mmCIF file of C-alpha atoms and ligand atoms in Angstrom:
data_model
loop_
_atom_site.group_PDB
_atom_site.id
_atom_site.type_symbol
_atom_site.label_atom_id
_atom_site.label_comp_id
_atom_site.label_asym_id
_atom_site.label_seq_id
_atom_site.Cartn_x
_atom_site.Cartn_y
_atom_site.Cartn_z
ATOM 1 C CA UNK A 216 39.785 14.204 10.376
ATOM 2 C CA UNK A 217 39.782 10.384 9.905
ATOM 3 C CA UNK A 218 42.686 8.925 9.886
ATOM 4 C CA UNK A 219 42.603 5.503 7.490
ATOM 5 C CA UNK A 220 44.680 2.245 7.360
ATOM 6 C CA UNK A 221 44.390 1.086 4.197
ATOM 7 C CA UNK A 222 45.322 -2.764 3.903
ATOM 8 C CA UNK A 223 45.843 -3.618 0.212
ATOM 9 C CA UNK A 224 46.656 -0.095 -1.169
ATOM 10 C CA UNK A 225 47.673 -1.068 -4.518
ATOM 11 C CA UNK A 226 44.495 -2.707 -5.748
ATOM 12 C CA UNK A 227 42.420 -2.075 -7.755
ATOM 13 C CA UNK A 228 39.730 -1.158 -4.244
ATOM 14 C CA UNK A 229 42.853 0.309 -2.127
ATOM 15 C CA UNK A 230 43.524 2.395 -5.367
ATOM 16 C CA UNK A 231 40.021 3.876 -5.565
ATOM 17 C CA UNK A 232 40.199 4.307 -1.629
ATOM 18 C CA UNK A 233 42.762 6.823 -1.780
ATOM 19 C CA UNK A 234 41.056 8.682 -5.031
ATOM 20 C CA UNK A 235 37.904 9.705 -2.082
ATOM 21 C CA UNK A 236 41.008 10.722 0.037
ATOM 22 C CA UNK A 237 42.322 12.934 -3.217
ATOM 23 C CA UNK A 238 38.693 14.093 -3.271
ATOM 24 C CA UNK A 239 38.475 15.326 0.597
ATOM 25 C CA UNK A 240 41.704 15.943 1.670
ATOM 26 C CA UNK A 241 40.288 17.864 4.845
ATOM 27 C CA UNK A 242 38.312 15.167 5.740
ATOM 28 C CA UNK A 243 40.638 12.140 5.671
ATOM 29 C CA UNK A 244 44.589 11.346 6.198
ATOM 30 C CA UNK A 245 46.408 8.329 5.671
ATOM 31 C CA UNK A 246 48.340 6.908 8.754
ATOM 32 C CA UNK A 247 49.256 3.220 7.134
ATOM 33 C CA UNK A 248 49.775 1.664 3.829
ATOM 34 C CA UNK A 249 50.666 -1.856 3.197
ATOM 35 C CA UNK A 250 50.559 -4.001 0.206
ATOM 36 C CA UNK A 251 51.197 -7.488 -0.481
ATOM 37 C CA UNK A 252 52.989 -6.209 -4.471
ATOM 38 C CA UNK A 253 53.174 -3.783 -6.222
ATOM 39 C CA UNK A 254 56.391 -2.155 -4.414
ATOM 40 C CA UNK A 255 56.947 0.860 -6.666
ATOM 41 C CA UNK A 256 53.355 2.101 -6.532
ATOM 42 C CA UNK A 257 53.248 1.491 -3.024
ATOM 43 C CA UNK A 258 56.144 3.601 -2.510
ATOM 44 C CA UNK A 259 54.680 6.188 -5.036
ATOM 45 C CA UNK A 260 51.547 6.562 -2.487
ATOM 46 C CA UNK A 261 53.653 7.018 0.560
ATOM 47 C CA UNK A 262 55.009 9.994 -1.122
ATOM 48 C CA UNK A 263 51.872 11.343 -2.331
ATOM 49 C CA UNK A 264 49.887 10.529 1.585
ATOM 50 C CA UNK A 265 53.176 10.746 3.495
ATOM 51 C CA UNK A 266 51.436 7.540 6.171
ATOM 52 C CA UNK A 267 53.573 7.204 9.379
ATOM 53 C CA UNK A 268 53.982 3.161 8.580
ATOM 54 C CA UNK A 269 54.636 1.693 5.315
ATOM 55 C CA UNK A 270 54.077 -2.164 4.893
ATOM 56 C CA UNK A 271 55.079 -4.371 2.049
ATOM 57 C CA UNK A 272 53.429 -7.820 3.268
ATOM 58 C CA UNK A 273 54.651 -10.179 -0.239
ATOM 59 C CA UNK A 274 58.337 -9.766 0.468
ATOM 60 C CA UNK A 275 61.285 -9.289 2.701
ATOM 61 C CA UNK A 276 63.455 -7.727 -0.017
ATOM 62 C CA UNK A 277 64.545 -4.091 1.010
ATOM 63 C CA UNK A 278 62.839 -1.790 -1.178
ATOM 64 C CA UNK A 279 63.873 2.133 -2.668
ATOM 65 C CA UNK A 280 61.423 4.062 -0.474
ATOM 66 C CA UNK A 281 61.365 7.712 0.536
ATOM 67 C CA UNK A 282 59.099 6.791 3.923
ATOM 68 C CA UNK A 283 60.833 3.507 5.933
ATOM 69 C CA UNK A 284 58.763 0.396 5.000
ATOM 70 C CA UNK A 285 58.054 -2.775 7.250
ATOM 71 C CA UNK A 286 58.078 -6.253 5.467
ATOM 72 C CA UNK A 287 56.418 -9.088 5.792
ATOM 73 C CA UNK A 288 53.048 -10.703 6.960
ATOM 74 C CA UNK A 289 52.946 -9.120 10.391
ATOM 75 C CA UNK A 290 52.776 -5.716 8.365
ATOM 76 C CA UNK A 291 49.252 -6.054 8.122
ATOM 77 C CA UNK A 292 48.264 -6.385 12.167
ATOM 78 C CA UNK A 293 50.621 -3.579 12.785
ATOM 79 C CA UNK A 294 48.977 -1.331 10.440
ATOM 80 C CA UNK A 295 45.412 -2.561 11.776
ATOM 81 C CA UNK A 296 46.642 -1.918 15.312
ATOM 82 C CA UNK A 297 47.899 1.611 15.447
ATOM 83 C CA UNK A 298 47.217 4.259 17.825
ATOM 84 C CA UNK A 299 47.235 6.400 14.647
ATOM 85 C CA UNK A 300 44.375 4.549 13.022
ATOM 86 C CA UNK A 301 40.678 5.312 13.266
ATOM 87 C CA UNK A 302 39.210 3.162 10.487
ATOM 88 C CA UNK A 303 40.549 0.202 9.034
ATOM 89 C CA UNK A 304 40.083 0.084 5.207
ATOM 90 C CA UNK A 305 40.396 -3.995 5.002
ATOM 91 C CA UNK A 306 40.705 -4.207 0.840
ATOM 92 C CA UNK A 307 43.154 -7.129 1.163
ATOM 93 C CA UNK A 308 42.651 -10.184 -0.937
ATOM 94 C CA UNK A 309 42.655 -13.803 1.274
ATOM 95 C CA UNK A 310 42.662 -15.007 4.946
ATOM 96 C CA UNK A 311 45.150 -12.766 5.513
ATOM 97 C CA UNK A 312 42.316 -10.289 6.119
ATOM 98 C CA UNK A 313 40.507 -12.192 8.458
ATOM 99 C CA UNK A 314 43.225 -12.376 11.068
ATOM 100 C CA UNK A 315 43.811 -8.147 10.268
ATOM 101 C CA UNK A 316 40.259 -8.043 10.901
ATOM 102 C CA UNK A 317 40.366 -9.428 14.087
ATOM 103 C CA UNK A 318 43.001 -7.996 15.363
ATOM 104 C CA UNK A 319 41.614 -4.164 13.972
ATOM 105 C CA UNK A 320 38.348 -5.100 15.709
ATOM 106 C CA UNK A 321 39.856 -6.051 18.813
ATOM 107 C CA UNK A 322 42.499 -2.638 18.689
ATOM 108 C CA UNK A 323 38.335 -0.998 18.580
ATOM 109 C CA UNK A 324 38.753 0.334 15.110
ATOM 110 C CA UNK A 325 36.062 1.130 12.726
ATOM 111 C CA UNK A 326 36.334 -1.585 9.750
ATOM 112 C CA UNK A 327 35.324 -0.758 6.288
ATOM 113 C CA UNK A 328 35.289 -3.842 4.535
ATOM 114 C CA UNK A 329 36.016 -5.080 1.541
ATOM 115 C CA UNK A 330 37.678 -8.413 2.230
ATOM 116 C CA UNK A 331 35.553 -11.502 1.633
ATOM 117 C CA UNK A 332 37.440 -14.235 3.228
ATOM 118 C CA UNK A 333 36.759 -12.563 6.631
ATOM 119 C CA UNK A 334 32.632 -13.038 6.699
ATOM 120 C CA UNK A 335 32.932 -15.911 4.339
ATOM 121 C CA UNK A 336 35.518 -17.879 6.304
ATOM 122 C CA UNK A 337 35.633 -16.802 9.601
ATOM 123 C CA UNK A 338 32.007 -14.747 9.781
ATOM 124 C CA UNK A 339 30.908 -16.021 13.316
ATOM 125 C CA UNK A 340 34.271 -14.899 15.025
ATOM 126 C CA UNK A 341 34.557 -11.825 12.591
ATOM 127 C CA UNK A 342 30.846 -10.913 13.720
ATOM 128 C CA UNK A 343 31.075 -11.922 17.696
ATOM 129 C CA UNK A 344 34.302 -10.049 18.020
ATOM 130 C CA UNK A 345 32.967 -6.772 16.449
ATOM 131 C CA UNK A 346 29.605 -6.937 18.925
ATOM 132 C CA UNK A 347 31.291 -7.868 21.968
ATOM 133 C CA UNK A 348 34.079 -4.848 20.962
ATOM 134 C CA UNK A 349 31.246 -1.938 20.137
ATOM 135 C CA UNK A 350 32.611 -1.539 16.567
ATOM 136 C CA UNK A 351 31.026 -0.730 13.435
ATOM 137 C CA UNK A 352 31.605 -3.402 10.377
ATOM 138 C CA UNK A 353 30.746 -1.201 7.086
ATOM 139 C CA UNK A 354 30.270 -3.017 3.998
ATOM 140 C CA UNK A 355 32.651 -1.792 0.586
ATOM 141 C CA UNK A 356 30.957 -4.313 -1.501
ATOM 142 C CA UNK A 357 28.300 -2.884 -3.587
ATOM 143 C CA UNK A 358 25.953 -5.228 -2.803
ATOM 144 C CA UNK A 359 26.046 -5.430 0.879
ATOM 145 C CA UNK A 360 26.572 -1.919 0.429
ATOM 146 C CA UNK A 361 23.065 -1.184 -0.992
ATOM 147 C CA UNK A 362 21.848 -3.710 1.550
ATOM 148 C CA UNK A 363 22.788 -1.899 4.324
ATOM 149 C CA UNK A 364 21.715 1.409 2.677
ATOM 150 C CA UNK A 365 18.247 -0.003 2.358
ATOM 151 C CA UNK A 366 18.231 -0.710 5.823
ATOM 152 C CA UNK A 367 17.527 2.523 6.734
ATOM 153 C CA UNK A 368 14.622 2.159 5.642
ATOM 154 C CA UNK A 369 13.118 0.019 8.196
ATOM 155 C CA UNK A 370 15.153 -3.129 10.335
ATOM 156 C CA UNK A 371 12.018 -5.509 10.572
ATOM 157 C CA UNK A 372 12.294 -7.077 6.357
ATOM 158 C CA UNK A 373 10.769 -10.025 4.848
ATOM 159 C CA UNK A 374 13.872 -10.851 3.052
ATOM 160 C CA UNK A 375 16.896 -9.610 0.777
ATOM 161 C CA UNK A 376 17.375 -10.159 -2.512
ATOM 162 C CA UNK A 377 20.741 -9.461 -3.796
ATOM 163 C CA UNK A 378 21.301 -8.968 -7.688
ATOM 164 C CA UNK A 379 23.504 -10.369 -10.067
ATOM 165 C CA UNK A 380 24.954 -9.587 -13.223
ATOM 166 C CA UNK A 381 24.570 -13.104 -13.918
ATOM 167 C CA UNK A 382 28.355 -12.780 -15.409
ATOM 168 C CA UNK A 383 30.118 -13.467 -19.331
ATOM 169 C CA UNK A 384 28.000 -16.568 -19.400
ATOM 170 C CA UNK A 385 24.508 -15.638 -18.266
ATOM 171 C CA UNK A 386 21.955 -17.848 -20.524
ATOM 172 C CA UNK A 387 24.416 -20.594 -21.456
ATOM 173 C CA UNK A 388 24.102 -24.520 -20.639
ATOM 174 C CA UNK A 389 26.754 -25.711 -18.347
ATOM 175 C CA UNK A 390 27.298 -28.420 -21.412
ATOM 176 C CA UNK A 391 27.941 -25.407 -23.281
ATOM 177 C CA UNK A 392 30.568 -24.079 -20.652
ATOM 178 C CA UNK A 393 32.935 -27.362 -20.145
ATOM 179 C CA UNK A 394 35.768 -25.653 -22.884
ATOM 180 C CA UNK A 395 35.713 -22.049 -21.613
ATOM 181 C CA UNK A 396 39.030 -20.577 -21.389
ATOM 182 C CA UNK A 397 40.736 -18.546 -18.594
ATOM 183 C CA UNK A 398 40.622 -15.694 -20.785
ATOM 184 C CA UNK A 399 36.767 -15.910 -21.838
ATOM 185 C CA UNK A 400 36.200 -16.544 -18.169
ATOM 186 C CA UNK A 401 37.883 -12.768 -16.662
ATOM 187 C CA UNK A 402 35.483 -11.125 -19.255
ATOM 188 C CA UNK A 403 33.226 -9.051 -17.365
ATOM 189 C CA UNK A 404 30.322 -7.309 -18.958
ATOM 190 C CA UNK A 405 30.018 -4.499 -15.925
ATOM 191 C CA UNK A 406 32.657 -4.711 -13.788
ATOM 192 C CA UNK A 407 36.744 -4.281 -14.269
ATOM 193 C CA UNK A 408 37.974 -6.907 -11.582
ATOM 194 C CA UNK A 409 40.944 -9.248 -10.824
ATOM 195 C CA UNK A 410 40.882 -12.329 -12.358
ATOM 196 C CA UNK A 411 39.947 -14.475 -9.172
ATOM 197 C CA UNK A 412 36.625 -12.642 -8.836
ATOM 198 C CA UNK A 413 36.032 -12.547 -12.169
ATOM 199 C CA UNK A 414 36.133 -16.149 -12.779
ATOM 200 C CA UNK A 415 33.898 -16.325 -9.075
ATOM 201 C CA UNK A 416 31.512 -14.045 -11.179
ATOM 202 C CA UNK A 417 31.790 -16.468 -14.269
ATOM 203 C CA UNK A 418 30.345 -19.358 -11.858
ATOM 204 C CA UNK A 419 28.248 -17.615 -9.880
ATOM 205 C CA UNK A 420 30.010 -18.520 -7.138
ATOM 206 C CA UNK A 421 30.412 -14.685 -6.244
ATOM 207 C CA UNK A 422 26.957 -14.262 -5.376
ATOM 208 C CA UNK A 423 26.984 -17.794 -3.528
ATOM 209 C CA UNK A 424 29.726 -16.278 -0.980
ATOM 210 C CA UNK A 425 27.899 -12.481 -1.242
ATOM 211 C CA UNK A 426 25.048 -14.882 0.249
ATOM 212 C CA UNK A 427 27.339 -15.915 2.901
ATOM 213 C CA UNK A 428 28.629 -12.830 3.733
ATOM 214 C CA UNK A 429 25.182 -10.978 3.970
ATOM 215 C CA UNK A 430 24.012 -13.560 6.079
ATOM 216 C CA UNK A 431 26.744 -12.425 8.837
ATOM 217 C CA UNK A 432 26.346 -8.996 8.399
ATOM 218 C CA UNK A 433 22.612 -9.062 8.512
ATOM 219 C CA UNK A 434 21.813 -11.884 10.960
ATOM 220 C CA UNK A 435 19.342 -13.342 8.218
ATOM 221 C CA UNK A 436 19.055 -16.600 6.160
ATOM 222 C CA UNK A 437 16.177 -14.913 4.153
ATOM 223 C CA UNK A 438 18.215 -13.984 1.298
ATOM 224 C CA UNK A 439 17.436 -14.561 -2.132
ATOM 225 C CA UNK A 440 18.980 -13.220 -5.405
ATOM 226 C CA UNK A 441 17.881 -12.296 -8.912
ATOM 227 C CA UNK A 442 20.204 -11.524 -12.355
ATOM 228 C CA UNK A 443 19.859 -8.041 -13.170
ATOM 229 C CA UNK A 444 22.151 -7.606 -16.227
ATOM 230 C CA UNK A 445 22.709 -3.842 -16.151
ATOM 231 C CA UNK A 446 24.434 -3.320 -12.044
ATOM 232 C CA UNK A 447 22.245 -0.642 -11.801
ATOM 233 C CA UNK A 448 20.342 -1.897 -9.164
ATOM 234 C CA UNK A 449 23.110 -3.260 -6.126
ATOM 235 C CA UNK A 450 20.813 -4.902 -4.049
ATOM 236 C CA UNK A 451 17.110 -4.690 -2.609
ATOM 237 C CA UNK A 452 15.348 -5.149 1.049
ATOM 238 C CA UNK A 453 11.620 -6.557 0.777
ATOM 239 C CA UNK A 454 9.993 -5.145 4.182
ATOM 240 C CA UNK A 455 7.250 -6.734 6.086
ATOM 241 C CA UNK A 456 4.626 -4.308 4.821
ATOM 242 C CA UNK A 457 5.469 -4.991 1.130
ATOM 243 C CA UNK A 458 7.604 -2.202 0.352
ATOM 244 C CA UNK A 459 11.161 -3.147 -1.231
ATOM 245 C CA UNK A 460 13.596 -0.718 -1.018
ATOM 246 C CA UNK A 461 16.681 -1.001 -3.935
ATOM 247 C CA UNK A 462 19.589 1.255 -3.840
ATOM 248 C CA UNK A 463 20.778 2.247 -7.817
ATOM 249 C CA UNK A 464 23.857 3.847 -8.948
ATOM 250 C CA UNK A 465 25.854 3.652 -12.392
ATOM 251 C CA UNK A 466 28.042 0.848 -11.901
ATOM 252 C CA UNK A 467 31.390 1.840 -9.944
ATOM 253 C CA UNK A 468 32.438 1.048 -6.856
ATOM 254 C CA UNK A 469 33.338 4.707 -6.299
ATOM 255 C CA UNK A 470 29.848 5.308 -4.181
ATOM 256 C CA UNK A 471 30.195 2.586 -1.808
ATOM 257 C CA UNK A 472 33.931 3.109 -1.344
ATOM 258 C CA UNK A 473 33.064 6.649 -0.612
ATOM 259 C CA UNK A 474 30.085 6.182 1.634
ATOM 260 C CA UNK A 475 31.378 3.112 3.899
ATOM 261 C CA UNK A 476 34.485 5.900 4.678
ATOM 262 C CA UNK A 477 32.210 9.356 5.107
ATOM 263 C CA UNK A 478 28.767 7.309 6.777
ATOM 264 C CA UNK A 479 26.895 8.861 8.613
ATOM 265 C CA UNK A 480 27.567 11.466 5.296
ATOM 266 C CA UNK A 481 26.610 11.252 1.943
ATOM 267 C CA UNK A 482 29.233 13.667 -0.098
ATOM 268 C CA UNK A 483 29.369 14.445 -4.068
ATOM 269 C CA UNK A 484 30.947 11.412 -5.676
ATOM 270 C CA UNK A 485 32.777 10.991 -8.723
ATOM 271 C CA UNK A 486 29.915 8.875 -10.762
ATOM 272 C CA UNK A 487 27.751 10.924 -13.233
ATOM 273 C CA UNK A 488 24.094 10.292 -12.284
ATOM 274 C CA UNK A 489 22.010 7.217 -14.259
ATOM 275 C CA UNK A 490 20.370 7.192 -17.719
ATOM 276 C CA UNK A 491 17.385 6.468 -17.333
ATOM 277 C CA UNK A 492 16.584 6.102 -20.815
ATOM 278 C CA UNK A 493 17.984 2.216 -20.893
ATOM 279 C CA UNK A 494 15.637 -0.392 -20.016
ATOM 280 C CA UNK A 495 16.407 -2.217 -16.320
ATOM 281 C CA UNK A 496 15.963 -6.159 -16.616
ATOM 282 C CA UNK A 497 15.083 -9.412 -14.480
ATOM 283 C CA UNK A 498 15.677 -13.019 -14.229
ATOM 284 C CA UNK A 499 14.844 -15.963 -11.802
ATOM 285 C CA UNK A 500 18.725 -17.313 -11.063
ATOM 286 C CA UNK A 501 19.332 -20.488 -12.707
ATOM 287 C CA UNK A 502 20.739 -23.036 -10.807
ATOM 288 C CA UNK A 503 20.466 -26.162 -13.000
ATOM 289 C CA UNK A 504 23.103 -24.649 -15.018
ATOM 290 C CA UNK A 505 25.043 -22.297 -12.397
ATOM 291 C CA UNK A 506 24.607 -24.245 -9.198
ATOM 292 C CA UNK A 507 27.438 -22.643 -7.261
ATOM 293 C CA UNK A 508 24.992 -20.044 -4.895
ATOM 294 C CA UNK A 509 23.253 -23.167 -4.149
ATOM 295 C CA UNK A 510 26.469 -25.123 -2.707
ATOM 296 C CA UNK A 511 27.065 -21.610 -0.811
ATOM 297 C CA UNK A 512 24.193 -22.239 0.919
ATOM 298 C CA UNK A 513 24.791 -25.632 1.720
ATOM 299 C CA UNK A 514 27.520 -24.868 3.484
ATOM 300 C CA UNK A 515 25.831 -21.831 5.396
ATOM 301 C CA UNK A 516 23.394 -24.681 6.928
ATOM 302 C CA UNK A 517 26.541 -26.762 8.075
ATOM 303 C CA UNK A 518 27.738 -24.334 9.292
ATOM 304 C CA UNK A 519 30.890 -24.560 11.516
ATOM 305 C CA UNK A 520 33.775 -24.843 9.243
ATOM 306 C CA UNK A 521 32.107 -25.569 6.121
ATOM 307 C CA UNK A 522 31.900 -22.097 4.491
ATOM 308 C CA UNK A 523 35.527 -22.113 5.238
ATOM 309 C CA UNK A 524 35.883 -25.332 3.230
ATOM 310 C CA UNK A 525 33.893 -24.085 0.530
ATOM 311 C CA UNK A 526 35.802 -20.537 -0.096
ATOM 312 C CA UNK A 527 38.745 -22.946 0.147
ATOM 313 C CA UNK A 528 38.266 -25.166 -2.461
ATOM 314 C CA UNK A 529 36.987 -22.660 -4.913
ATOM 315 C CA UNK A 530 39.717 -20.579 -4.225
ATOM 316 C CA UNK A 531 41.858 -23.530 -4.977
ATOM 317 C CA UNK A 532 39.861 -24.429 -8.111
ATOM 318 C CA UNK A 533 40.034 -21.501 -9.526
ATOM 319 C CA UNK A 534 43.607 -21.474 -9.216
ATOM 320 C CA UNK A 535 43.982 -24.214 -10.529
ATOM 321 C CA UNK A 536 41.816 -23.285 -13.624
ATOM 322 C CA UNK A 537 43.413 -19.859 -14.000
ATOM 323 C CA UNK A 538 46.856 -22.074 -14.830
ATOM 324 C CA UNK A 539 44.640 -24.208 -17.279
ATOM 325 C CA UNK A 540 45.176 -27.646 -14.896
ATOM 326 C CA UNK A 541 41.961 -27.558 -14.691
ATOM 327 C CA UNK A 542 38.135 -27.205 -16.428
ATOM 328 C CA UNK A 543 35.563 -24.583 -16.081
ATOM 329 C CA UNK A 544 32.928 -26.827 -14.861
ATOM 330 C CA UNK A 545 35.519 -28.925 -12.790
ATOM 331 C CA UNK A 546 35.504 -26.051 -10.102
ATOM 332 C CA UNK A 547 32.014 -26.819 -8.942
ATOM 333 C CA UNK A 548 32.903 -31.142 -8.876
ATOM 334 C CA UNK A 549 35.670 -30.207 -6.915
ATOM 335 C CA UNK A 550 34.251 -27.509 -4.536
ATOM 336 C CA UNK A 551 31.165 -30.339 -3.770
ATOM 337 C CA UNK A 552 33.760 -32.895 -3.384
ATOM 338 C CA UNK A 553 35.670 -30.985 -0.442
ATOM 339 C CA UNK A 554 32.330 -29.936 0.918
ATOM 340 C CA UNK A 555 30.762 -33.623 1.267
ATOM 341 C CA UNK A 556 33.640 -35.107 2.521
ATOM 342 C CA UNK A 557 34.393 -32.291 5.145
ATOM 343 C CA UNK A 558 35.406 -33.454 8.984
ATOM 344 C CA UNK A 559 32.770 -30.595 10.195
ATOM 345 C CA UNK A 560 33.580 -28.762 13.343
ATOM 346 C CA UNK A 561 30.735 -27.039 14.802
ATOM 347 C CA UNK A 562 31.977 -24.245 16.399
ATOM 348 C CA UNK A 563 35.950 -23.502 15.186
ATOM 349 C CA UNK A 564 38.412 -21.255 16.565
ATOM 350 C CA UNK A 565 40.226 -18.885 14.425
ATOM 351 C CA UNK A 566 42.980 -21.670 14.423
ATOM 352 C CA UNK A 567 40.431 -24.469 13.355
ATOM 353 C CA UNK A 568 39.356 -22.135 10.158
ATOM 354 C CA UNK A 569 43.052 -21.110 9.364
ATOM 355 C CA UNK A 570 43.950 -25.058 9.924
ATOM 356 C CA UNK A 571 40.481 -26.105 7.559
ATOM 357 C CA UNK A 572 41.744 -23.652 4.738
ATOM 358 C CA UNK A 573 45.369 -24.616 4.507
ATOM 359 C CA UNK A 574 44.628 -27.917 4.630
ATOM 360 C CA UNK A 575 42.295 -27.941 1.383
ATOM 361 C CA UNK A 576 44.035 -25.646 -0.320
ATOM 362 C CA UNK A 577 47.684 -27.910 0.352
ATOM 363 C CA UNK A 578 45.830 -30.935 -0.587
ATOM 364 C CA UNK A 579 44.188 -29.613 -3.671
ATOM 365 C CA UNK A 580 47.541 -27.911 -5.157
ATOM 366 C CA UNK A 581 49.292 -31.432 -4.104
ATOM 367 C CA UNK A 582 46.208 -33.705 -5.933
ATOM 368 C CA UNK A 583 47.059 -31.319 -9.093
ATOM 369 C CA UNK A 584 50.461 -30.662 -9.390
HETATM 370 MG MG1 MG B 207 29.787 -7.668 -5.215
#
C-alpha cells in the first residue's frame, strides 16, 4: 500500500490523482490533503479518503469539515513531511511547491511531480537535494513523462525532442496576435487546463519552461522540440544509434498521472486506446513569430537565477494580461526586459530564488497597477 500526499487536491491534476486512487483502492491510501481553495470540495475528499491531515493553505478562516483541517501556508511542508507519507504527489500551482519539494525530498519521500516552478525556478537545488537524499523525482507532465518512458529504452541519446501542440494560435503572425483576448487565449485545441497554462501554451512559453524543466530532470541541453498538432505523440528520445523512441497515448493526463504513482507498474488506465485511422502531423517550431522557447533557453545558459527571473516575469505578465492591463504580445517585451536587465547570481540559495521571484513579480504588479 502507498500511502500519497497529495498537495493541490482540488485541481484539476490533484482531482485526477485521486480518480487512479478510486481505480486501485488496494493499492493506494491517502494520508494528506491540502489545497490552496476550493474548501468545500476539499472537505468533500476528506470524507470520501478519510487522510489523517487536512490542509487548507489559501486561508485561515475555520472551515465546516468532518476530518480537523490545518490552515495556512505551512500546511503544505507538514503534509510533505509526514511519517504517514510515502510519495509526495506535488500538483500545486507556484513556488509554493518548490519549498514543499524540498522539504518532501529532504523528509526522503518519493516525489511525483507535477509542479513546474520547482525545476523551472529552483531546478539545481530541487535536483542536488533529491541525489544527495537517494530519492526518486517522477515526472506527471506528459511530456517529461514520455521522456522518461523512452528512457528505458537506452540512457546514452543523441537528443530529445519534446512536442508541441503548437497551441490556439499555431500558424498565425505575431502582427496578427497583438489584439487577442484573454478569452481567445485559454482556448485549447487538446488540452482542458487552467487559464495560466493555457495562455503559457498560447505563447509557447509552455514548451520554453518544459525545456527547462527537462533539462534538470535529464541532465541534457540537447533538447529540441517540434509542433505535433494532435498530442498523440508526448515526447520522443533520438538514441545514438539512430533509433527514436516516442511514447503515444490519446491525449489525457490520466496515463502519466497513473504511471508516475504505480512505476515500476504499468496498470489498465482509464483512456480508450488510439485511432489510428487519423493522420499524425509535423512542424519545424517557429520562433520568428513565437519566440518564447527561445528566451527559455536563454535563460537556461545564464543560468543561476535567470530561469527564476524568467518564470517570474511571465508569470507576472500573464497576470497581468489575464486582467486585460496588458497585451498578448506584451508578455514576451516584458519577460526579455526582466531577463536583460537581471542582477545574475550564479549559484543562488533557495532564499536568493524566493528573493529573485518576489522581487519581479512586486515590481511588475507595482509598474502596472
Ligand atoms: Mg506539458
Amino acid at each position: 500500500m502507498k500511502r500519497l500526499a497529495i498537495l493541490g487536491s482540488t485541481g484539476s491534476i490533484g482531482r485526477q490523482v485521486l480518480d487512479v486512487v478510486r481505480r486501485y483502492p488496494d493499492r493506494f491510501s491517502v494520508a494528506a490533503l491540502t489545497a490552496h481553495t476550493g474548501a468545500d470540495l476539499l472537505c468533500a475528499q476528506a470524507a470520501e479518503f478519510k487522510p489523517s491531515f487536512v490542509g487548507l493553505t489559501g486561508s485561515t478562516q475555520a472551515i465546516d469539515c468532518a476530518v480537523p483541517v490545518a490552515y495556512g501556508a505551512e500546511a503544505l511542508e507538514e503534509a510533505a513531511t509526514r511519517d504517514d507519507v510515502d510519495t509526495v504527489v506535488v500538483s500545486v500551482v507556484g513556488m509554493c511547491g518548490l519549498k514543499a519539494v524540498l522539504a518532501a525530498i529532504r523528509a526522503g519521500k518519493t516525489i511525483a511531480l507535477a509542479n513546474k516552478e520547482s525545476l523551472v525556478a529552483g531546478g539545481s537545488l530541487v535536483m542536488d537535494a533529491a541525489k544527495a537524499a537517494g530519492v526518486d523525482i517522477l515526472p506527471i507532465d506528459s511530456e517529461h513523462s514520455a521522456v522518461w518512458q523512452c528512457l528505458s529504452f537506452g540512457k546514452r541519446f543523441q537528443k530529445i525532442i519534446l512536442t508541441a501542440s503548437g497551441g490556439p494560435f499555431f500558424g498565425r503572425t505575431r502582427d496578427s496576435l497583438k489584439n487577442i483576448t484573454p478569452e481567445e487565449a485559454v482556448k485549447h485545441p487538446n488540452w482542458n487546463m487552467g487559464a495560466k497554462i493555457s495562455v503559457d501554451s498560447a505563447t509557447m512559453m509552455n514548451k520554453g519552461l518544459e525545456i527547462i524543466e527537462a533539462a534538470h530532470l535529464f541532465h541534457t541541453d540537447r533538447i529540441e522540440y517540434v509542433i505535433h498538432r494532435e498530442s498523440v505523440i508526448h515526447s520522443m528520445v533520438a538514441f545514438e544509434d539512430g533509433t527514436i523512441a516516442a511514447q503515444m497515448s490519446p491525449p489525457t493526463m490520466d496515463i502519466p498521472i497513473q504511471l508516475a504513482l504505480t512505476y515500476p507498474e504499468r496498470l489498465p488506465s482509464g483512456t480508450p486506446t488510439f485511432d489510428f485511422s487519423k493522420p499524425l502531423t509535423f512542424h519545424a517550431p517557429d520562433e520568428k513569430n513565437f519566440p518564447m522557447p527561445a528566451l527559455a533557453r536563454e535563460s537556461l545558459r545564464i543560468g543561476g537565477n535567470a530561469p527564476c527571473a524568467l518564470n517570474a516575469a511571465n508569470e507576472a505578465a500573464v497576470g497581468l494580461f489575464l486582467k486585460h492591463k496588458i497585451g498578448f504580445c506584451d508578455i514576451y517585451e516584458i519577460v526579455k526586459g526582466v531577463l536583460s536587465t537581471l542582477s545574475v547570481i550564479e549559484k543562488p540559495t533557495l532564499q536568493d530564488i524566493l528573493n529573485t521571484y518576489d522581487e519581479i513579480v512586486g515590481k511588475l504588479m507595482r509598474d502596472y497597477r
